Coordinates of C-alpha atoms in Angstrom, one line a residue:
M1 CA 3.4 -24.5 15.4
K2 CA 6.4 -26.2 13.9
K3 CA 6.4 -25.5 10.2
I4 CA 8.3 -27.7 7.8
L5 CA 8.7 -26.8 4.2
F6 CA 8.3 -29.6 1.6
I7 CA 10.0 -28.5 -1.9
V8 CA 7.7 -29.9 -4.6
L9 CA 9.0 -31.5 -7.5
L10 CA 7.0 -30.1 -10.8
L11 CA 5.9 -33.2 -12.4
T12 CA 3.5 -34.0 -15.1
L13 CA 1.1 -36.9 -14.2
N14 CA -1.3 -38.9 -16.0
I15 CA -2.8 -40.8 -12.8
L16 CA 0.4 -41.8 -11.1
S17 CA 3.0 -42.0 -13.6
I18 CA 6.1 -41.7 -11.7
D19 CA 8.8 -44.1 -13.3
Q20 CA 12.1 -45.1 -11.6
T21 CA 11.1 -43.2 -8.3
K22 CA 12.2 -44.4 -4.7
A23 CA 10.0 -44.4 -2.0
F24 CA 12.0 -44.1 0.9
S25 CA 14.4 -47.2 1.1
L26 CA 12.3 -49.4 -1.1
E27 CA 13.7 -49.8 -4.4
C28 CA 11.0 -49.4 -6.9
N29 CA 10.5 -52.2 -9.8
D30 CA 8.0 -52.7 -12.5
L31 CA 5.3 -54.2 -10.2
D32 CA 3.5 -57.2 -11.3
G33 CA 0.8 -56.4 -8.7
S34 CA 2.4 -58.8 -6.4
S35 CA 5.9 -57.7 -5.1
I36 CA 4.8 -54.9 -2.8
F37 CA 1.1 -55.7 -2.1
G38 CA 1.6 -59.6 -2.1
Y39 CA -1.8 -60.3 -3.7
D40 CA -3.2 -60.4 -7.1
S41 CA -4.2 -56.9 -7.7
F42 CA -4.1 -53.7 -6.3
E43 CA -7.9 -54.0 -6.2
D44 CA -7.8 -57.3 -4.0
E45 CA -5.9 -55.9 -0.9
Y46 CA -8.4 -52.4 -0.6
K47 CA -11.6 -54.0 -2.1
Y48 CA -14.2 -52.7 0.0
I49 CA -16.3 -56.0 1.3
G50 CA -18.9 -54.9 3.8
S51 CA -17.0 -53.8 6.8
I52 CA -13.8 -56.1 6.4
S53 CA -10.7 -56.2 4.2
N54 CA -9.3 -59.0 1.9
K55 CA -6.1 -58.0 3.2
Y56 CA -6.4 -60.0 6.4
D57 CA -8.6 -62.9 4.7
S58 CA -10.9 -62.8 7.7
N59 CA -14.1 -61.2 8.6
S60 CA -12.4 -59.1 11.0
I61 CA -9.0 -57.3 11.2
A62 CA -8.2 -59.1 14.3
N63 CA -6.5 -61.9 12.5
E64 CA -3.5 -59.4 11.8
Y65 CA -2.7 -59.9 15.2
G66 CA -4.0 -63.6 15.6
A67 CA -7.4 -63.9 16.4
G68 CA -7.4 -61.0 18.3
S69 CA -4.9 -61.8 20.8
K70 CA -3.3 -58.5 20.9
Y71 CA -6.3 -56.6 21.9
E72 CA -7.9 -59.8 24.0
T73 CA -11.4 -59.3 21.6
D74 CA -12.4 -60.6 18.2
S75 CA -12.5 -57.0 16.7
I76 CA -10.1 -53.9 16.4
N77 CA -12.5 -51.6 18.4
N78 CA -10.7 -51.9 21.6
E79 CA -7.6 -50.4 20.2
Y80 CA -9.2 -47.3 19.2
G81 CA -12.2 -47.2 21.7
D82 CA -15.8 -48.7 21.1
F83 CA -16.8 -48.7 17.4
G84 CA -13.6 -47.2 16.4
S85 CA -14.3 -43.6 17.9
K86 CA -10.8 -42.5 17.5
Y87 CA -11.7 -42.7 13.7
S88 CA -15.6 -41.5 14.3
S89 CA -16.6 -44.9 12.3
Y90 CA -17.8 -48.2 13.2
S91 CA -14.4 -49.4 11.5
A92 CA -10.7 -48.9 11.0
F93 CA -11.3 -48.0 7.4
N94 CA -11.9 -44.4 8.2
E95 CA -8.5 -43.6 9.5
Y96 CA -7.6 -43.7 6.1
A97 CA -10.7 -42.4 4.2
S98 CA -11.6 -39.4 5.9
Y99 CA -8.7 -37.1 4.3
P100 CA -6.7 -37.8 1.0
P101 CA -3.4 -39.6 1.8
I102 CA -0.4 -37.1 0.8
I103 CA 2.0 -38.9 -1.6
I104 CA 5.6 -38.2 -0.8
N105 CA 8.8 -39.8 -2.6
D106 CA 12.1 -40.7 -1.0
D107 CA 13.3 -37.2 -1.5
L108 CA 10.5 -35.9 0.6
E109 CA 8.9 -34.2 -2.4
F110 CA 5.1 -33.4 -2.0
I111 CA 4.0 -34.5 -5.3
G112 CA 0.0 -34.8 -4.8
Y113 CA -2.7 -36.7 -2.9
L114 CA -5.1 -39.4 -4.0
T115 CA -8.9 -39.6 -3.7
I116 CA -10.5 -43.0 -3.7
N117 CA -14.3 -43.4 -3.9
E118 CA -14.5 -40.1 -2.5
Y119 CA -13.4 -41.5 1.0
T120 CA -16.0 -43.9 0.9
T121 CA -13.5 -46.9 1.2
P122 CA -10.2 -47.4 2.7
A123 CA -7.5 -44.7 1.3
I124 CA -4.2 -45.8 0.7
N125 CA -1.5 -45.1 3.5
S126 CA 1.6 -46.8 2.1
Y127 CA 3.9 -44.0 0.6
N128 CA 6.3 -46.8 -0.7
A129 CA 3.5 -48.3 -2.9
L130 CA 2.2 -44.9 -4.1
A131 CA 5.4 -43.2 -4.8
C132 CA 6.2 -46.5 -6.7
A133 CA 3.7 -46.5 -9.4
S134 CA 4.1 -48.8 -12.3
E135 CA 2.2 -49.6 -15.1
S136 CA 0.3 -52.9 -13.5
L137 CA -0.6 -50.8 -10.4
Q138 CA -1.7 -47.9 -12.9
S139 CA -3.8 -50.6 -14.7
S140 CA -5.4 -51.7 -11.3
I141 CA -6.0 -48.2 -10.2
S142 CA -8.0 -47.3 -13.9
E143 CA -10.4 -50.1 -12.8
H144 CA -11.8 -47.7 -10.0
E145 CA -13.9 -45.2 -11.5
D146 CA -13.7 -43.3 -8.6
I147 CA -10.0 -42.9 -7.9
T148 CA -8.4 -39.8 -8.8
F149 CA -5.2 -38.5 -8.2
E150 CA -4.3 -34.9 -7.8
E151 CA -0.6 -33.1 -8.7
I152 CA 0.4 -30.6 -6.6
P153 CA 2.7 -28.5 -9.3
E154 CA 4.0 -26.2 -6.4
S155 CA 5.7 -26.0 -3.1
S156 CA 3.3 -26.3 0.1
Y157 CA 3.9 -25.5 3.7
I158 CA 3.7 -28.3 6.1
Y159 CA 3.3 -28.0 9.7
E160 CA 2.7 -30.1 12.6
D161 CA -0.6 -30.7 14.2
N162 CA -0.6 -31.0 17.7
S163 CA -4.1 -31.0 18.5
T164 CA -6.6 -33.3 19.9
D165 CA -7.6 -36.4 17.7
S166 CA -5.4 -35.0 14.8
V167 CA -8.1 -32.3 13.8
C168 CA -6.6 -29.7 11.3
I169 CA -7.1 -26.4 13.4
D170 CA -7.4 -24.5 9.8
T171 CA -10.0 -26.5 7.8
E172 CA -11.0 -23.5 5.5
N173 CA -7.5 -22.9 3.7
G174 CA -5.8 -26.2 4.9
F175 CA -6.3 -30.2 5.2
L176 CA -5.2 -33.0 7.3
G177 CA -2.9 -35.6 5.5
S178 CA -3.1 -39.4 6.5
D179 CA 0.3 -38.9 8.3
G180 CA -1.6 -36.9 10.9
M181 CA 0.1 -33.8 9.5
C182 CA -1.6 -30.6 8.7
Y183 CA -1.1 -29.2 5.0
C184 CA -1.8 -25.5 4.2
N185 CA -3.5 -25.2 0.7
K186 CA -1.6 -24.1 -2.4
G187 CA -0.9 -20.5 -2.1
Y188 CA -1.2 -20.4 1.6
E189 CA 1.4 -20.8 4.4
W190 CA 1.3 -21.4 8.2
S191 CA 1.1 -18.2 10.4
D192 CA 2.2 -18.6 13.7
N193 CA 0.7 -15.1 14.9
E194 CA -2.8 -16.1 13.4
N195 CA -2.6 -19.7 14.0
K196 CA -4.3 -20.8 10.7
C197 CA -3.1 -20.9 6.8
I198 CA -2.9 -17.3 5.4
V199 CA -2.3 -16.1 1.8
I200 CA 1.3 -16.4 1.1
I201 CA 2.6 -12.6 0.8
N202 CA 6.0 -11.9 -0.8
N203 CA 7.4 -9.1 -2.9
E204 CA 6.0 -10.4 -6.2
V205 CA 2.4 -10.7 -5.0
C206 CA 2.6 -7.1 -3.3
E207 CA 4.2 -5.9 -6.9
D208 CA 1.1 -7.5 -8.7
L209 CA -1.5 -5.9 -6.3
Y210 CA -0.6 -2.5 -5.1
G211 CA 2.7 -1.5 -7.7
N212 CA 5.9 0.0 -6.0
A213 CA 5.1 -2.2 -3.0
Y214 CA 6.9 -5.0 -1.0
S215 CA 6.2 -7.5 1.7
N216 CA 6.7 -6.5 5.3
N217 CA 5.9 -9.1 7.9
G218 CA 3.4 -10.8 5.9
T219 CA 1.7 -7.7 4.7
C220 CA 1.9 -5.1 1.8
S221 CA 3.8 -1.8 2.3
C222 CA 4.7 1.1 0.0
K223 CA 8.2 1.4 -1.2
E224 CA 10.0 4.5 0.2
G225 CA 8.9 7.5 -1.4
Y226 CA 5.1 6.0 -2.1
L227 CA 2.1 6.1 -0.4
V228 CA -1.2 4.6 -0.5
N229 CA -4.2 5.8 -2.4
Q230 CA -7.1 5.5 -0.3
D231 CA -9.7 4.8 -3.0
T232 CA -7.3 2.3 -5.1
T233 CA -5.0 1.2 -2.2
A234 CA -2.5 1.3 -5.1
C235 CA 1.1 2.6 -4.0
I236 CA 1.2 6.2 -5.8
T237 CA 3.9 9.0 -5.6
P238 CA 3.4 12.2 -3.5
T239 CA 2.8 14.3 -6.4
E240 CA 0.2 11.8 -7.6
S241 CA -1.2 12.0 -4.3
C242 CA -1.1 16.1 -4.5
Q243 CA -2.8 15.9 -8.0
E244 CA -5.6 13.7 -6.5
L245 CA -6.5 16.0 -3.9
Y246 CA -5.6 19.6 -5.7
G247 CA -5.7 18.9 -9.2
E248 CA -3.2 18.4 -11.8
S249 CA -1.6 21.6 -11.3
S250 CA -0.2 20.6 -8.0
Y251 CA 3.0 18.9 -7.2
S252 CA 4.8 17.7 -4.2
D253 CA 8.6 18.3 -3.2
G254 CA 8.7 14.7 -1.7
V255 CA 9.1 16.0 1.9
K256 CA 7.2 14.1 4.5
Q257 CA 6.1 16.3 7.5
D258 CA 5.8 14.8 11.2
N259 CA 2.0 14.0 10.7
G260 CA 2.9 11.7 7.8
L261 CA 1.8 14.3 4.8
Y262 CA 3.7 15.2 2.2
N263 CA 4.4 18.9 1.0
C264 CA 1.8 19.8 -1.8
Y265 CA 2.2 23.0 -3.7
C266 CA 0.7 24.9 -6.6
K267 CA 2.6 24.8 -9.8
E268 CA 4.1 28.3 -11.0
G269 CA 1.3 30.5 -12.2
Y270 CA -1.5 28.7 -10.1
Y271 CA -2.5 29.4 -6.5
F272 CA -4.9 27.7 -4.1
N273 CA -8.3 28.9 -4.4
D274 CA -11.4 28.7 -1.7
N275 CA -12.2 25.0 -3.0
M276 CA -8.5 23.9 -2.1
Q277 CA -7.7 23.4 -6.0
C278 CA -4.9 24.7 -7.8
A279 CA -6.4 27.4 -10.1
L280 CA -4.7 29.5 -12.7
N281 CA -3.6 32.9 -11.3
V282 CA -5.3 35.6 -13.3
I283 CA -4.5 38.9 -12.3
D284 CA -7.5 41.2 -10.9
T285 CA -6.7 44.9 -11.6
T286 CA -10.2 46.2 -10.5
E287 CA -9.8 48.9 -7.7
N288 CA -10.8 48.2 -4.1
N289 CA -10.8 44.5 -4.7
T290 CA -12.0 42.6 -1.5
N291 CA -11.8 39.1 -2.3
K292 CA -8.4 38.7 -4.0
T293 CA -8.1 35.2 -5.3
D294 CA -5.2 36.4 -7.8
Q295 CA -2.2 35.4 -5.4
S296 CA 0.0 32.8 -5.6
P297 CA 0.1 30.9 -2.1
F298 CA 2.8 31.7 0.5
Y299 CA 5.8 29.4 -0.4
D300 CA 6.2 28.5 3.5
L301 CA 2.6 27.3 3.8
L302 CA 2.1 23.9 3.6
I303 CA -1.3 22.2 3.3
S304 CA -0.6 19.9 5.6
N305 CA -0.3 23.2 8.1
K306 CA -3.2 23.0 10.5
N307 CA -3.9 26.7 10.4
Y308 CA -3.9 26.4 6.2
T309 CA -7.6 26.8 5.5
A310 CA -7.6 30.1 7.7
I311 CA -4.8 31.6 6.6
I312 CA -5.6 31.3 2.8
W313 CA -9.3 32.6 3.5
L314 CA -8.0 35.6 5.2
Y315 CA -5.5 36.0 2.4
N316 CA -8.2 35.9 -0.1
H317 CA -10.2 38.4 1.6
S318 CA -7.6 41.0 1.9
I319 CA -7.0 40.6 5.5
I320 CA -3.4 39.3 5.6
S321 CA -0.7 39.6 3.1
G322 CA 2.6 38.0 4.3
Y323 CA 6.3 39.4 4.0
P324 CA 7.8 40.8 0.7
D325 CA 9.9 37.7 -0.1
G326 CA 6.6 35.6 -0.5
S327 CA 6.7 33.8 2.9
F328 CA 3.9 34.2 5.6
K329 CA 6.0 32.4 8.9
P330 CA 2.9 30.7 10.3
E331 CA 5.0 29.6 13.4
N332 CA 6.4 32.9 13.9
T333 CA 5.2 35.3 17.1
I334 CA 3.2 37.9 16.0
N335 CA 4.1 41.4 17.0
R336 CA 1.9 44.5 17.8
A337 CA 2.1 46.1 14.6
E338 CA 1.1 43.0 12.7
L339 CA -1.8 42.0 14.9
L340 CA -3.2 45.6 15.0
T341 CA -3.1 45.9 11.1
I342 CA -4.6 42.5 10.5
L343 CA -7.3 43.3 13.0
V344 CA -8.0 46.8 11.6
R345 CA -8.5 45.2 8.2
T346 CA -11.5 43.3 9.4
T347 CA -13.5 46.6 10.4
S348 CA -15.6 49.1 8.5
A349 CA -12.5 51.4 9.5
A350 CA -10.7 49.7 6.7
E351 CA -12.6 51.6 4.3
D352 CA -10.5 54.8 4.9
L353 CA -7.3 52.5 3.8
N354 CA -6.4 50.7 0.7
Y355 CA -5.1 47.1 0.7
A356 CA -1.2 48.4 1.0
G357 CA -1.9 50.0 4.3
A358 CA -1.9 53.5 3.3
S359 CA -4.5 56.0 4.2
V360 CA -6.4 58.3 2.0
E361 CA -4.8 60.9 4.1
T362 CA -1.4 59.9 5.6
P363 CA -2.2 60.7 9.2
P364 CA 0.7 62.2 11.6
P365 CA 2.5 60.1 13.8
C366 CA -0.1 58.8 16.5
F367 CA 2.8 57.5 18.9
T368 CA 6.4 58.6 19.5
D369 CA 7.6 55.5 18.5
V370 CA 5.7 55.0 15.2
D371 CA 7.3 56.6 12.5
V372 CA 5.2 58.3 9.8
D373 CA 6.5 56.3 6.9
A374 CA 5.9 53.1 8.6
W375 CA 3.8 50.6 6.5
Y376 CA 1.6 50.0 9.7
N377 CA 1.2 53.8 10.9
A378 CA -2.1 54.2 9.1
Y379 CA -3.7 51.2 11.1
V380 CA -2.0 52.1 14.3
C381 CA -3.3 55.6 14.3
T382 CA -6.7 54.3 12.8
A383 CA -7.1 51.9 15.9
K384 CA -6.0 54.8 18.5
K385 CA -8.5 56.9 16.7
Y386 CA -11.1 54.3 17.4
G387 CA -10.1 53.9 21.0
W388 CA -9.1 50.4 20.3
V389 CA -5.2 50.7 21.3
E390 CA -3.9 53.5 23.9
G391 CA -0.3 52.7 24.1
Y392 CA 2.1 53.1 27.1
D393 CA 2.6 55.9 29.7
N394 CA 5.0 57.3 27.6
N395 CA 2.9 57.6 24.3
T396 CA 4.9 54.7 23.0
F397 CA 3.0 52.0 21.2
K398 CA 6.2 49.3 20.7
P399 CA 5.1 48.0 17.4
D400 CA 7.9 45.3 17.1
Q401 CA 7.1 43.8 21.0
P402 CA 5.5 40.2 20.6
V403 CA 2.2 39.8 21.5
T404 CA 0.9 37.3 24.2
K405 CA -1.9 34.7 23.7
A406 CA -4.1 36.7 26.5
E407 CA -3.3 40.2 24.9
A408 CA -4.2 38.9 21.6
I409 CA -7.5 37.5 22.3
K410 CA -8.2 40.7 24.3
M411 CA -7.7 43.0 21.4
L412 CA -9.4 40.8 18.9
L413 CA -12.7 40.8 21.2
V414 CA -12.5 44.3 21.7
I415 CA -12.2 45.4 18.1
H416 CA -15.1 43.0 17.0
N417 CA -17.0 45.0 20.1
I418 CA -17.9 41.6 21.7
H419 CA -18.6 42.4 25.2
T420 CA -17.3 40.2 28.3
T421 CA -18.6 40.3 32.1
S422 CA -16.2 41.2 34.6
I423 CA -17.2 38.6 36.8
I424 CA -15.8 35.3 36.5
Y425 CA -16.7 32.4 38.9
N426 CA -14.9 29.3 37.3
S427 CA -11.9 30.0 34.9
A428 CA -11.8 28.5 31.3
F429 CA -8.5 26.9 32.2
E430 CA -6.5 25.6 34.9
D431 CA -3.7 28.0 34.2
V432 CA -6.0 30.8 34.2
K433 CA -6.9 32.3 37.6
A434 CA -10.4 33.8 37.9
T435 CA -9.1 37.0 39.2
D436 CA -6.7 37.3 36.1
W437 CA -7.3 40.5 34.1
Y438 CA -7.7 38.3 30.9
A439 CA -9.9 35.7 32.5
P440 CA -13.3 37.3 31.0
Y441 CA -11.8 37.5 27.4
L442 CA -10.6 33.9 27.8
Q443 CA -13.9 32.5 28.9
I444 CA -15.9 34.2 26.1
A445 CA -13.7 33.0 23.6
K446 CA -13.7 29.4 24.6
D447 CA -17.3 29.6 24.7
K448 CA -17.4 30.8 21.1
A449 CA -15.1 28.2 20.3
I450 CA -12.6 30.5 18.3
L451 CA -9.4 29.2 20.3
E452 CA -7.6 26.3 18.9
E453 CA -6.9 24.8 22.5
T454 CA -9.5 22.2 23.7
G455 CA -7.8 21.1 26.5
T456 CA -7.4 22.4 30.2
Y457 CA -4.6 24.6 30.0
Y458 CA -4.3 27.7 27.6
D459 CA -0.8 29.2 28.6
P460 CA -2.2 32.8 28.5
N461 CA 1.3 34.6 28.8
G462 CA 2.9 32.4 26.1
N463 CA 3.4 34.1 22.5
M464 CA 0.7 34.1 20.0
T465 CA 1.7 32.8 16.7
R466 CA 0.6 34.4 13.4
G467 CA -1.1 30.9 12.6
S468 CA -3.0 30.7 15.6
I469 CA -4.2 34.1 15.8
S470 CA -5.5 33.6 12.0
E471 CA -7.1 30.7 13.2
S472 CA -9.1 32.5 15.6
L473 CA -9.9 35.5 13.6
Y474 CA -11.1 33.0 10.9
R475 CA -13.2 31.1 13.2
L476 CA -15.1 34.5 14.6
M477 CA -15.6 36.1 11.3
N478 CA -17.3 32.8 9.9
Q479 CA -19.9 32.6 12.9

């Protein structure tokens, strides 16, 4: 579709009150009812008399062309097909009666359109005459009670219509003018993509509708640094979004993650509780507290992190504690000392230990590479006492050694006394053979849905992250 924009002249009209206006090349004079029409009055030219028009002083329009000689008949039917089929009528009148004619002056300004007797009589198709309205013409028009003129005070888009029989494609938000052109109604514009008239979307409209928005290819988008409120569709700041989700005591640093979410934090003195709200930090001084909800969140743990819920739950239940600098490092590889400490805290053996990791009676070193003053000494020795860990041949434990994903899942299941079968007929993952030592553990872990991985590959020899083991432990403890 080809769009032609007609700039509209803002006029104040009272039924065609356009003085000193040129219609194309025609000089507009103060009409006396005959200079343009050649008849006594406007009414005589277009007065409806049965199915004839006085314009031709005959009972047939054929006399315009000389007794029908042009069409070798005494009616105009043959020009348009039997019974005027081109216009779906028995006469040519409906050529101009079906749609209101567009009024345009010589500056191609679209100023309005005319309706006569609700289209039951021939409508006017002379742009020259319409644009050159005079007092006498207005007087003639005023005799017709059903003649109305509607001014179009703002611009309207126009497009060529190439459809069969000049039918306007979009009849809901547009109309066909008497010039064979389709027009979009006020407030609409032609869309080549949608092939119809659509609401004009500009920056002002977007700003009014959503605030802090702009027009982007016919749709409204939030400005940089803003995002859509799913309930009100308004464009809001990241902090406002955080506050709607996590309470007024939350805020955002304005940093957007790869998943499109903004970082959300609790203000100083608040923490994320089990209900995922920023709650006031009230210090709990009771001994042996096993449900610590008095700690601030780790500064590097974002709500958008896929393991956030699991980590916060474990933290609130005194199972994980993070690093002294206030971080958790969820993407870091977990080592043997860290993993064993976390797992021991989930068992009844933790009753012999306090939250800081010291036993009531500090045990002597149980491995040659575990110092008696190491923060994990009590946990490692407790695990050895219960037979959960044996160490290596030279009585070493290698506390700083990274733990593979397969090793971590085995330790998790063993400490929680979850038995496996030693016979695996079909491996749970394509990269795990049925004969691999870890195949039974991964099989039951997948069956119990405690693994993050849902695909066909697991990467058993890859390093286990602190966030991933937190997720598996959280799922297991909440079954």
